[in-house]
XYZ file of C-alpha atoms in Angstrom:
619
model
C 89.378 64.524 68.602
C 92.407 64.331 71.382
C 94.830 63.482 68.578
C 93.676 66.607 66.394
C 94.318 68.700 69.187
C 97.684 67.451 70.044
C 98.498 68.168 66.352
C 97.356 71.383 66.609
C 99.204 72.783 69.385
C 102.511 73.592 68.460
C 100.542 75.382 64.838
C 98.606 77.584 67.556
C 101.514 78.427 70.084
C 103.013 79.752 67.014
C 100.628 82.230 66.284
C 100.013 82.884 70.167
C 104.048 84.299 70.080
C 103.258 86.064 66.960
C 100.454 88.751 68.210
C 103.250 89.669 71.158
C 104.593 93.203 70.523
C 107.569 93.456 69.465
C 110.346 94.881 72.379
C 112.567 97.312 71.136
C 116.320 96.176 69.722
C 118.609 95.686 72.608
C 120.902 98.724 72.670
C 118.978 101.230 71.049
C 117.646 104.314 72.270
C 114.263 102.885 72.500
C 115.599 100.178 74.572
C 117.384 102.229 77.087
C 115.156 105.298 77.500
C 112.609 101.975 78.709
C 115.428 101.098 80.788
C 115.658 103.938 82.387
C 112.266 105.098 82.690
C 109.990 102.465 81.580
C 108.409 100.249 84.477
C 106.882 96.719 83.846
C 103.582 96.061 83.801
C 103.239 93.882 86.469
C 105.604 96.187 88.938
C 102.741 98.954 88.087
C 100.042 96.220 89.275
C 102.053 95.095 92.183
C 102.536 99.269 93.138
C 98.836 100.057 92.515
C 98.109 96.801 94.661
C 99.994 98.172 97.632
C 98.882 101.772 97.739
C 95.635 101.059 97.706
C 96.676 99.004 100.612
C 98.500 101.455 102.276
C 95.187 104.001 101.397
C 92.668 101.581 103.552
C 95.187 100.550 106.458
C 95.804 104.562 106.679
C 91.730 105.035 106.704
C 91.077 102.042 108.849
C 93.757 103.232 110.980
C 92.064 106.938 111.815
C 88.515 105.343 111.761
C 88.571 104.598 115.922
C 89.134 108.552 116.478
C 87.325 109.759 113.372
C 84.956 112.336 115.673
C 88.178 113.150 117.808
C 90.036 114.607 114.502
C 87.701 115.055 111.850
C 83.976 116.540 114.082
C 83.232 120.148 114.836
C 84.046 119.083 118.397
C 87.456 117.717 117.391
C 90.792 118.392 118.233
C 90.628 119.518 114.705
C 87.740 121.993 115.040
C 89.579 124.901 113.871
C 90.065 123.438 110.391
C 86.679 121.061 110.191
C 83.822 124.035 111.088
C 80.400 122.929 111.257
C 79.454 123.225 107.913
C 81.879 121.022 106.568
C 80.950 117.425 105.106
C 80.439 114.802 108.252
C 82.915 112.605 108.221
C 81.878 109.208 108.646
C 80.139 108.850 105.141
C 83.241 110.349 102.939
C 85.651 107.804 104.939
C 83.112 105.059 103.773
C 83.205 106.410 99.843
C 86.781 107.111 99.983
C 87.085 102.993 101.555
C 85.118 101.495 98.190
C 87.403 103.712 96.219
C 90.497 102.731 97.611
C 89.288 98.724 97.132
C 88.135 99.549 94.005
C 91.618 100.464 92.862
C 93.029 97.607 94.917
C 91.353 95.451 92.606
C 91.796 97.154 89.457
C 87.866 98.108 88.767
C 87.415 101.591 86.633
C 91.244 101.993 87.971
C 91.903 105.590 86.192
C 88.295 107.082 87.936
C 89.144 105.179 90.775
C 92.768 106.594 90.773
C 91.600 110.317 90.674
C 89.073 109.577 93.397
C 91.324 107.999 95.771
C 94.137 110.579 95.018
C 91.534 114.021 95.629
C 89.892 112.289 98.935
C 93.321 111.365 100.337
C 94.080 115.240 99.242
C 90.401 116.195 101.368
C 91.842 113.995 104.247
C 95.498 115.555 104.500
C 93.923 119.380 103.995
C 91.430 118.319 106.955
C 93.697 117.036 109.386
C 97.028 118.679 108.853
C 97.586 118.210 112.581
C 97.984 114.638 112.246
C 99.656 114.261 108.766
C 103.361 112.903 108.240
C 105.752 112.667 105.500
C 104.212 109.400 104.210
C 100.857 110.801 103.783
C 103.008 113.255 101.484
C 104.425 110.532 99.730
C 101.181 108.667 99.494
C 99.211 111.250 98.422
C 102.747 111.933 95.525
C 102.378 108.653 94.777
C 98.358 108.260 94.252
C 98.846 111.440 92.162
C 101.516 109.536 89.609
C 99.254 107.083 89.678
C 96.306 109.086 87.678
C 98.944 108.901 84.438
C 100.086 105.565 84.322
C 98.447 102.718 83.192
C 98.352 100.441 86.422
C 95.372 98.965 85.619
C 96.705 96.520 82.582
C 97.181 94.102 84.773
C 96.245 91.904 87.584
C 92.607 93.962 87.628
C 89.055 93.530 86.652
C 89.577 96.198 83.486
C 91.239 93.322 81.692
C 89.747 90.760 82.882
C 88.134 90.377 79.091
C 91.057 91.058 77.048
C 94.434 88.741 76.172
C 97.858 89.352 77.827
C 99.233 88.166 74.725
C 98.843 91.940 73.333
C 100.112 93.620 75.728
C 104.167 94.910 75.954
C 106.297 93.422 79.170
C 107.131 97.249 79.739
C 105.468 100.470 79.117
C 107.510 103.777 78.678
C 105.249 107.426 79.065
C 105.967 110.665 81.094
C 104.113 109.141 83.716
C 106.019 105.833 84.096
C 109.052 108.538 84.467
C 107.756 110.700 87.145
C 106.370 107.545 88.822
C 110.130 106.102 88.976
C 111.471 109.592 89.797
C 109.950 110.378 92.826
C 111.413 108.648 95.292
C 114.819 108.706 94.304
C 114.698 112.955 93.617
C 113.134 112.256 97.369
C 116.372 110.912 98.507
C 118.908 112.964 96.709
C 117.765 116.055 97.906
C 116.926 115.053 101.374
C 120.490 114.273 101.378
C 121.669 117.624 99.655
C 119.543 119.150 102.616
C 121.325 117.210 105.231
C 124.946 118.328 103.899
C 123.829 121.557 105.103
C 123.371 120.672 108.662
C 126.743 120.255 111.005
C 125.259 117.096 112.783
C 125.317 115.446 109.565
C 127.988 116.968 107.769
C 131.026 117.829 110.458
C 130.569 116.364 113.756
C 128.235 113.016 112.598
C 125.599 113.582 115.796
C 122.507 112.843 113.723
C 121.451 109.426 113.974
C 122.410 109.832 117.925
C 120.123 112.904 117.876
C 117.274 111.352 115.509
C 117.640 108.513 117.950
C 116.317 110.242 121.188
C 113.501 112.379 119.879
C 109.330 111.909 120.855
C 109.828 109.141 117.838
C 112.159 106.270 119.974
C 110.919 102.864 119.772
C 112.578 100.117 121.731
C 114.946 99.207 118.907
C 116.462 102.649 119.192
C 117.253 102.020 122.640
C 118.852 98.945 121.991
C 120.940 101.311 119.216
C 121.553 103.947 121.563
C 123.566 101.498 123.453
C 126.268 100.777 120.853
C 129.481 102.505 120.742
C 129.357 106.432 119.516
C 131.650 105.792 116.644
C 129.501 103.127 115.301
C 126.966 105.945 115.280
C 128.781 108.849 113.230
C 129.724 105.524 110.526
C 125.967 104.867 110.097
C 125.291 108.563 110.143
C 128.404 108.976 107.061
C 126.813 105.696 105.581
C 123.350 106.792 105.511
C 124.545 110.586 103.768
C 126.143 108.810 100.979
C 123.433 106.203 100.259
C 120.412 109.210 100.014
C 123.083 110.876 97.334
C 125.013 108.289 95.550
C 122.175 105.448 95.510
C 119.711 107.825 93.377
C 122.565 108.664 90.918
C 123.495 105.422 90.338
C 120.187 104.458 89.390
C 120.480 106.809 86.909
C 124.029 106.797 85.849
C 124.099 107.071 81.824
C 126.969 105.298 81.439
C 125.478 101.900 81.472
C 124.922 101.495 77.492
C 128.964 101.952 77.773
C 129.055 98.937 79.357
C 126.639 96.909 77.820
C 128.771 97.631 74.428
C 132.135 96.431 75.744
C 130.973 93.562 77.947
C 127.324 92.773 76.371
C 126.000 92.650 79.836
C 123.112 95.242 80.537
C 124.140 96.063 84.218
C 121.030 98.512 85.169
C 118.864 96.029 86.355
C 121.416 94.878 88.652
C 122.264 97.583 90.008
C 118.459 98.335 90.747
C 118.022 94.931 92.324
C 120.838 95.576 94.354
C 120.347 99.270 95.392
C 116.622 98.454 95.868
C 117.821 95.817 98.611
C 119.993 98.222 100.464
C 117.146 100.739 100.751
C 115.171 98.657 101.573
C 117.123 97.359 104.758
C 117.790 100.845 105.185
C 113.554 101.686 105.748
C 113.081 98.285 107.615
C 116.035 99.800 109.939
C 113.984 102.923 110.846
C 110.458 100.893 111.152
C 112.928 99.060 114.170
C 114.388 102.251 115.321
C 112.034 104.478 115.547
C 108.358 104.889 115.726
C 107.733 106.681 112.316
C 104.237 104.858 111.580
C 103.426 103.861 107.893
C 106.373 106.289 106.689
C 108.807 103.064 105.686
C 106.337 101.099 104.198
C 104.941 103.739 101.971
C 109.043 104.659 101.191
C 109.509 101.034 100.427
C 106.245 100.872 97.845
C 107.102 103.834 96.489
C 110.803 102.381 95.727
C 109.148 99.229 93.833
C 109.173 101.324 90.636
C 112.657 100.843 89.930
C 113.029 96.790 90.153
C 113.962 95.445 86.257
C 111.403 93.195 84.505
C 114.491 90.293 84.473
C 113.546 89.958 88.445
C 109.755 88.843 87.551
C 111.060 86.919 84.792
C 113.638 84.949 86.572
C 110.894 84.112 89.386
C 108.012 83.412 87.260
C 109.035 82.021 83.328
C 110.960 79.021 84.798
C 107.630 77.569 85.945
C 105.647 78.436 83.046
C 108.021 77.395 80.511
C 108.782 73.794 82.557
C 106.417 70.914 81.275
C 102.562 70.971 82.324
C 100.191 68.598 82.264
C 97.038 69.511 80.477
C 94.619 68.043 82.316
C 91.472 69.526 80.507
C 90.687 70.779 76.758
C 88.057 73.764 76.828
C 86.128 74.441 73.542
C 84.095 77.429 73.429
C 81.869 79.250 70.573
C 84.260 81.406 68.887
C 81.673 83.323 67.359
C 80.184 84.540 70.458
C 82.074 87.848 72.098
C 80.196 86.966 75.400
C 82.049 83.778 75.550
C 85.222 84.815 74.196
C 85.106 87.282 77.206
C 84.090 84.899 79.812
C 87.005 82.027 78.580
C 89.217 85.295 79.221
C 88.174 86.207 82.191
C 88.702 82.409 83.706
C 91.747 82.489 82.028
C 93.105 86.005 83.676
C 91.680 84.444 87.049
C 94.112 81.939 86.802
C 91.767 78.888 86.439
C 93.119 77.786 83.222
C 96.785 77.498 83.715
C 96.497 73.653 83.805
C 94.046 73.442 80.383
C 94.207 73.830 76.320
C 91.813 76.013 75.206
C 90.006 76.804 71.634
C 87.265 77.568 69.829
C 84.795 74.581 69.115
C 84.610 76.189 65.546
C 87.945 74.839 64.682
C 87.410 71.109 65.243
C 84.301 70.051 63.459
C 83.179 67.084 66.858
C 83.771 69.836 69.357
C 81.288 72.255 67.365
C 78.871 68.929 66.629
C 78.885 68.587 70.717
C 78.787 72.107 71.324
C 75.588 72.731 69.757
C 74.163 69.814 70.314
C 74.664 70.390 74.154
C 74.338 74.178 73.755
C 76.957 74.350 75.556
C 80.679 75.094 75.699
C 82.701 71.830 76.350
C 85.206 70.629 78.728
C 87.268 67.432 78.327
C 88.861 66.015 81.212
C 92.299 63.981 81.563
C 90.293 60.467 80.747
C 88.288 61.805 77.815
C 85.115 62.474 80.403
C 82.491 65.628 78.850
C 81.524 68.301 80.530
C 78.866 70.717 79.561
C 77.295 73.846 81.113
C 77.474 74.519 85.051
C 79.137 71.194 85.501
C 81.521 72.270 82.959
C 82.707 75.058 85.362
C 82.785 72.526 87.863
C 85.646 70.513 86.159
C 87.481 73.414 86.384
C 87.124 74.444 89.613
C 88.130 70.893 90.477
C 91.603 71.108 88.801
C 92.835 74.226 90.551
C 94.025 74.003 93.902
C 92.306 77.482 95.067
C 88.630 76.423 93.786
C 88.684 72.690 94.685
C 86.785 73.599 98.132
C 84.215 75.329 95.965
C 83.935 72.179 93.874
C 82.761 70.166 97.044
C 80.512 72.700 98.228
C 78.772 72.832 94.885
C 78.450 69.211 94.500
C 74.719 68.468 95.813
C 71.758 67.797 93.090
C 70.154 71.158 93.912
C 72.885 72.982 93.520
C 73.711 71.519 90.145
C 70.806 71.675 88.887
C 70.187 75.563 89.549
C 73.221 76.312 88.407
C 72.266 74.598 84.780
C 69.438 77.030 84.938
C 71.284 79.919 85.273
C 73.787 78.749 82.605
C 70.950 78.084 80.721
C 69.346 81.347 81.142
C 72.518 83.521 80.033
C 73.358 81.481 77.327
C 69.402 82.165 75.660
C 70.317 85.912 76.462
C 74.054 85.953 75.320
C 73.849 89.784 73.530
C 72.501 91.246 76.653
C 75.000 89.551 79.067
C 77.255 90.521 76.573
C 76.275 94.426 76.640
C 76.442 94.576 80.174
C 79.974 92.761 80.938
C 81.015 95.117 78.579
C 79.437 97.718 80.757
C 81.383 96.439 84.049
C 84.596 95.405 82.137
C 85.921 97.831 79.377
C 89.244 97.124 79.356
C 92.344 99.165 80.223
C 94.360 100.650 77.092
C 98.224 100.698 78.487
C 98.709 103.928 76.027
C 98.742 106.715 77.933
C 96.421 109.163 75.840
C 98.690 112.192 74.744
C 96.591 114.799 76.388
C 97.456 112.997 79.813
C 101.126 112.745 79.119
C 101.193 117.140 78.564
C 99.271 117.480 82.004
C 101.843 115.183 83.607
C 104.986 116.550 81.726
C 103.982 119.909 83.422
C 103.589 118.239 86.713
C 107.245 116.366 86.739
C 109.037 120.064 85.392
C 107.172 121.384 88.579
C 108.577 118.632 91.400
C 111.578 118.720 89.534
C 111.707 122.663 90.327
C 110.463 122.291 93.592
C 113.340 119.789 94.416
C 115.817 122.305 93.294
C 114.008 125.260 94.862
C 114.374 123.114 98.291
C 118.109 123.801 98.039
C 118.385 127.441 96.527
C 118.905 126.441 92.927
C 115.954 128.069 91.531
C 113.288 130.327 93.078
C 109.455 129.148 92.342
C 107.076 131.799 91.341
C 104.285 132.624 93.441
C 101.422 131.196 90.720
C 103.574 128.056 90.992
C 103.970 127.854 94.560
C 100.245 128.572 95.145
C 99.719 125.754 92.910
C 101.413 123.278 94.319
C 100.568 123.799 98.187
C 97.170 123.947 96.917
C 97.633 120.380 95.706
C 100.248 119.474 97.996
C 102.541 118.336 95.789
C 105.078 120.553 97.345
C 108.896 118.797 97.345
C 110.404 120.258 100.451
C 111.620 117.054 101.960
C 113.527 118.072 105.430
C 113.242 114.531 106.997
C 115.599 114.023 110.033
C 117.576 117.478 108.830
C 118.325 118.910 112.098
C 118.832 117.611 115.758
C 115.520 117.606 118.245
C 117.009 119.407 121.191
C 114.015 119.360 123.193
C 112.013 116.122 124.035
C 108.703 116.855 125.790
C 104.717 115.415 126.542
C 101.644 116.877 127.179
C 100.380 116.678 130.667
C 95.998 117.449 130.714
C 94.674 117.570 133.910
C 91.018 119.020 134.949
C 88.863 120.588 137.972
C 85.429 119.115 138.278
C 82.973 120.397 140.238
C 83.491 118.600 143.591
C 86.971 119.819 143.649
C 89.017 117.048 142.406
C 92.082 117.384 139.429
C 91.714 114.645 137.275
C 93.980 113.237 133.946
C 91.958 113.910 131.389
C 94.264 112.200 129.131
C 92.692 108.931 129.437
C 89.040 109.666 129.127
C 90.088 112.021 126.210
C 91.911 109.458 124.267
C 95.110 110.957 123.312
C 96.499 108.378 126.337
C 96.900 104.662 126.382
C 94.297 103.414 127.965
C 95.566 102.823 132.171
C 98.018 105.522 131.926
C 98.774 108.180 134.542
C 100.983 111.124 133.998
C 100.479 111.602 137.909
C 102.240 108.282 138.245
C 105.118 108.628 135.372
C 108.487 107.450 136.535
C 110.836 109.574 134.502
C 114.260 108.412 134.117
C 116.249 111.259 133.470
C 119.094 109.225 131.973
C 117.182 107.517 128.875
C 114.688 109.092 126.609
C 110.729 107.798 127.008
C 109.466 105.425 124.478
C 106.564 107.904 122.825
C 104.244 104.581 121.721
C 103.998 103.667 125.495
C 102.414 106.816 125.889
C 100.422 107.756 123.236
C 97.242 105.875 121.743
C 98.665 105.630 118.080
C 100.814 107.363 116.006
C 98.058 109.716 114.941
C 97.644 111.267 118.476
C 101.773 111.226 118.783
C 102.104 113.190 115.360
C 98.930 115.640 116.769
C 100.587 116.328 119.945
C 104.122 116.690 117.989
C 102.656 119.723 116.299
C 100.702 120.884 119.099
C 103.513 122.598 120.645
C 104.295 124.774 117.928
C 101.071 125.605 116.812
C 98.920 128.522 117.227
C 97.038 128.958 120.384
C 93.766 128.845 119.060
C 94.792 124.651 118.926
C 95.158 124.548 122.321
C 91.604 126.013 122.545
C 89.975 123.374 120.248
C 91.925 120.561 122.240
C 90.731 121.486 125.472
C 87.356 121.486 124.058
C 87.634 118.637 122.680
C 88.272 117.325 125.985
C 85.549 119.104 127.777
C 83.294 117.221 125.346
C 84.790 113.866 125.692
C 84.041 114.182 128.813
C 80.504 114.763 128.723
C 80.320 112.304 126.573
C 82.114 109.120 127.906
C 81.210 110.033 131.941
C 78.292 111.536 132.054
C 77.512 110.162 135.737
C 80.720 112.096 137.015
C 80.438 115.132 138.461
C 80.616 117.917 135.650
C 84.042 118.923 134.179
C 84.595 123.022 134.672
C 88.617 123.463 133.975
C 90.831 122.172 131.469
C 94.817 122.811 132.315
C 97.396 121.972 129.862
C 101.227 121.445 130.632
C 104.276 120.718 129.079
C 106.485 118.569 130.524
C 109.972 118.938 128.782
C 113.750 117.888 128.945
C 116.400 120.299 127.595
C 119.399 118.606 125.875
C 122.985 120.188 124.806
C 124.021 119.846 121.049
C 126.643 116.839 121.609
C 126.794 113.456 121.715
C 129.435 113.106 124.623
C 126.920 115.155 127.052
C 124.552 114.298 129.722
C 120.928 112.757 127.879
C 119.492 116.015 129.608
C 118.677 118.131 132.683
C 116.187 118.079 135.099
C 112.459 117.740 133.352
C 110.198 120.805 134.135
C 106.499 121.524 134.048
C 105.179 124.267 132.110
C 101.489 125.518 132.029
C 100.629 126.526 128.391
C 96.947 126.909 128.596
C 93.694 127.275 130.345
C 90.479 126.506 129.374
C 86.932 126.674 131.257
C 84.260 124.295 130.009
């Protein structure tokens, strides 16, 4: 039987390569509108992989101070009133969601799930949002018509990867590459407007000493001016030039004269700068999630040759086949189940077909009732023990192979096999049920809904700059959805650098800081005790508890007053809560302690800091 398989093998690759689709001619327009705007299946899987990520680190991340944004009694009262949904249990559902998409179960429902929550979440706690959550929620939103789920996911678990195409072109593959590119071209069309970027080169110096410094950007601060105003010139021309050049048509030109297709490698390399460029700020500045999310996003673009180069030079080197898998070719359950291992990555080191091929694999298969596994020195296998072999030859299900290796376990393990193999139509029926399988055509109907949606960011873009004018119906829509494009990122100099300063009266007579028991504040410290250091800006994430609280109190001071009510509430009931053996909390005072800074590099950091009162508040 080994020697009719070896014979076999070379017949069977053949017809393996022949049920691949066929990949456009090189040169074509086919071939270079995929270029252009076609992403590769596994980039899609590696992007949907990440977001969801992104989604439950984001979720995790607010979970500690859900009541303090998301209650009645929150900071964020004003826009969560008591009849809205309690938190806790729509953090949960939107949590299975988001790991549902991670792993690629019911990914298009589990897509628009994600996507409207994460909407819920940004309209509920707009205090507290940040341009990433914009360009998460942009992202989850492209996501919906794209089909992300082909691979690496439990939708196609069941089905062969030998019919699917290395790179799928739809309107929804080009909105999903578009978006962060238009993101940084207009940014930077913004920026020209703004003489700190444009004439006298002051912005990086200036986005350097806002409420955002980290220690990096003190380190930065400390290098000469004129290195400054280059990386201010550098940065301009890499948010305008970088996005056209990933887009430049001229690159079928080229690939006529010199027969080299140079897209991809401009992509690799352009994706490698910007990159740098968002590790840079994560260093700089404390700007949260906002470069990671920017880098994701950015994945979109990287060529297919990339994952070819790292990946086909193993699989196509020499590998020992160290078992032979026959399986009953007439039964869908098993077909599916082979499939499945196979997708799982349990069969890379095995040769696999159906016992109804080779006449003493089909004798032992029904004899055994059983599929059959051969090992390297012609040992059988049959049922659970079968699985067993194979967990055995694969380095990340060896451990399981020791743990299952006691009599009991074996033999309970037969029974079970034994069971779903005398009930193979029903198992069938049901992992058809839990596994449907993930078509990578977008359906037409989805394709019109998302045309429509990349005319309207491509509008927006252009409205951001005066091009065009959006109609109301249009701008209604899309601040209802929040898919508005107005990125102003780092536009215009912070001139003012300031913190929030909550002190209250209790009932013995005492002023407390309220900042501490209220959580907004570090735990341990003291605004009574804050050395200030008039000559350097103050690090904001030595101050506040997480970037949530810093991005709350960042709005705070521009918001209406009726904020500054629900945070001093908030307080008053954070206090009742956390020290109820203290004497009773009566005032709340909050003050703004800020630094005023004149427009140029070459002047003092700032002036003298001053205290002022903004609000008052009895409990």
């Amino acid at each position: 039987m080994a020697s009719l398989v070896c014979d076999n093998r070379e017949k069977q690759t053949e017809s393996s390569n022949s049920l691949r689709l066929e990949e456009p001619e090189a040169g074509g327009l086919k071939f270079w509108l995929k270029e252009y705007f076609g992403v590769d299946l596994r980039v899609l899987a590696i992007s949907r992989i990440l977001l969801a990520l992104l989604v439950i680190i984001q979720l995790l991340s607010i979970l500690p101070d859900l009541d303090a944004f998301f209650s009645p009694e929150g900071v964020l009262g004003v826009d969560n009133p008591p009849s809205s949904a309690k938190p806790l249990p729509v953090f949960v559902i939107h949590l299975i969601f988001a790991f549902f998409l991670l792993v690629g179960f019911k990914t298009r429902a589990s897509s628009l799930v994600v996507w409207f929550l994460y909407l819920l979440l940004i309209s509920r706690g707009s205090m507290i949002i940040h341009s990433g959550d914009l360009l998460l929620l942009l992202m989850l939103f492209w996501g919906i018509f794209i089909p992300w789920g082909v691979r690496f996911s439990m939708d196609n678990l069941s089905e062969k990867k030998e019919f699917l195409p290395k790179k799928v072109l739809s309107v929804g593959t080009a909105a999903f590459i578009l978006q962060m590119p238009l993101i940084y071209f207009f940014t930077g069309l913004i920026k020209l407007t703004d003489p700190s970027w444009s004439e006298n080169f002051s912005a990086i110096f200036y986005a350097l000493t806002p409420t955002y410094i980290s220690y990096g950007g003190q380190l930065l601060l400390k290098l000469n001016t004129s290195f400054l105003e280059t990386l201010t010139v550098f940065i301009l021309f890499l948010e305008i030039l970088g996005p056209v050049f990933l887009f430049l048509p001229f690159y079928p030109f080229f690939f006529r004269w010199l027969r080299v297709n140079l897209l991809p490698i401009v992509r690799t390399v352009l994706f490698s700068v910007f990159l740098l460029f968002q590790l840079s700020l994560a260093f700089a500045l404390s700007l949260g999630p906002f470069p990671f999310i920017s880098i994701v996003s950015l994945i979109p673009i990287l060529p297919s040759s990339l994952f070819d180069k790292a990946i086909l030079p193993r699989k196509q080197g020499k590998r020992e086949m160290r078992l032979k898998i026959f399986y009953d070719g007439d039964c869908s359950f098993c077909e599916k189940t082979i499939n499945i291992t196979g997708n799982l990555g349990l069969l890379s080191k095995a040769w696999v077909r159906k016992a109804q091929e080779y006449p003493e694999a089909l004798t032992l298969m029904r004899e055994k009732n059983s599929w059959v596994v051969i090992d390297k020195n012609s040992k059988e296998f049959f049922k659970f023990e079968a699985l067993l072999s194979i967990f055995k030859n694969n380095i990340l299900t060896k451990p399981f192979y020791f743990l299952c290796q006691s009599r009991w376990i074996k033999k309970i393990g037969n029974s079970l096999y034994e069971k779903v193999a005398g009930n193979r139509a029903r198992a069938s029926f049901f992992l058809s049920l839990l596994i449907k399988g993930y078509p990578w055509r977008t359906p037409p109907w989805l394709s019109f809904t998302c045309l429509f949606f990349l005319v309207l960011a491509i509008t927006s873009n252009l409205a951001s700059i005066g091009i065009v004018s959006m109609p109301d119906y249009l701008h209604k829509l899309e601040r209802l959805l929040l898919l508005e494009q107005r990125w102003i990122m780092f536009s215009g100099p912070v001139i003012q650098v300031g913190y929030f300063k909550t002190e209250g009266e209790v009932t013995d007579g005492r002023w407390v800081n309220l900042s501490k028991y209220g959580g907004p504040v570090r735990k341990g410290f003291d605004f009574f005790q804050m050395d200030r250091d008039d000559s350097q800006p103050l690090i904001a994430s030595k101050i506040s508890k997480n970037y949530h609280w810093r991005k709350y109190f960042a709005n705070l001071r521009s918001r209406d007053p009726v904020y500054f009510e629900s945070y001093a509430r908030y307080l008053c009931f954070a206090w009742r809560k956390n020290l109820p053996q203290e004497p009773v909390l009566k005032t709340v005072r909050i003050n703004f302690i800020s630094n005023d800074r004149n427009y140029s590099i070459e002047a003092e950091y700032g002036k003298e800091w001053r205290e002022e009162n903004l609000y008052n508040y009895k409990c």
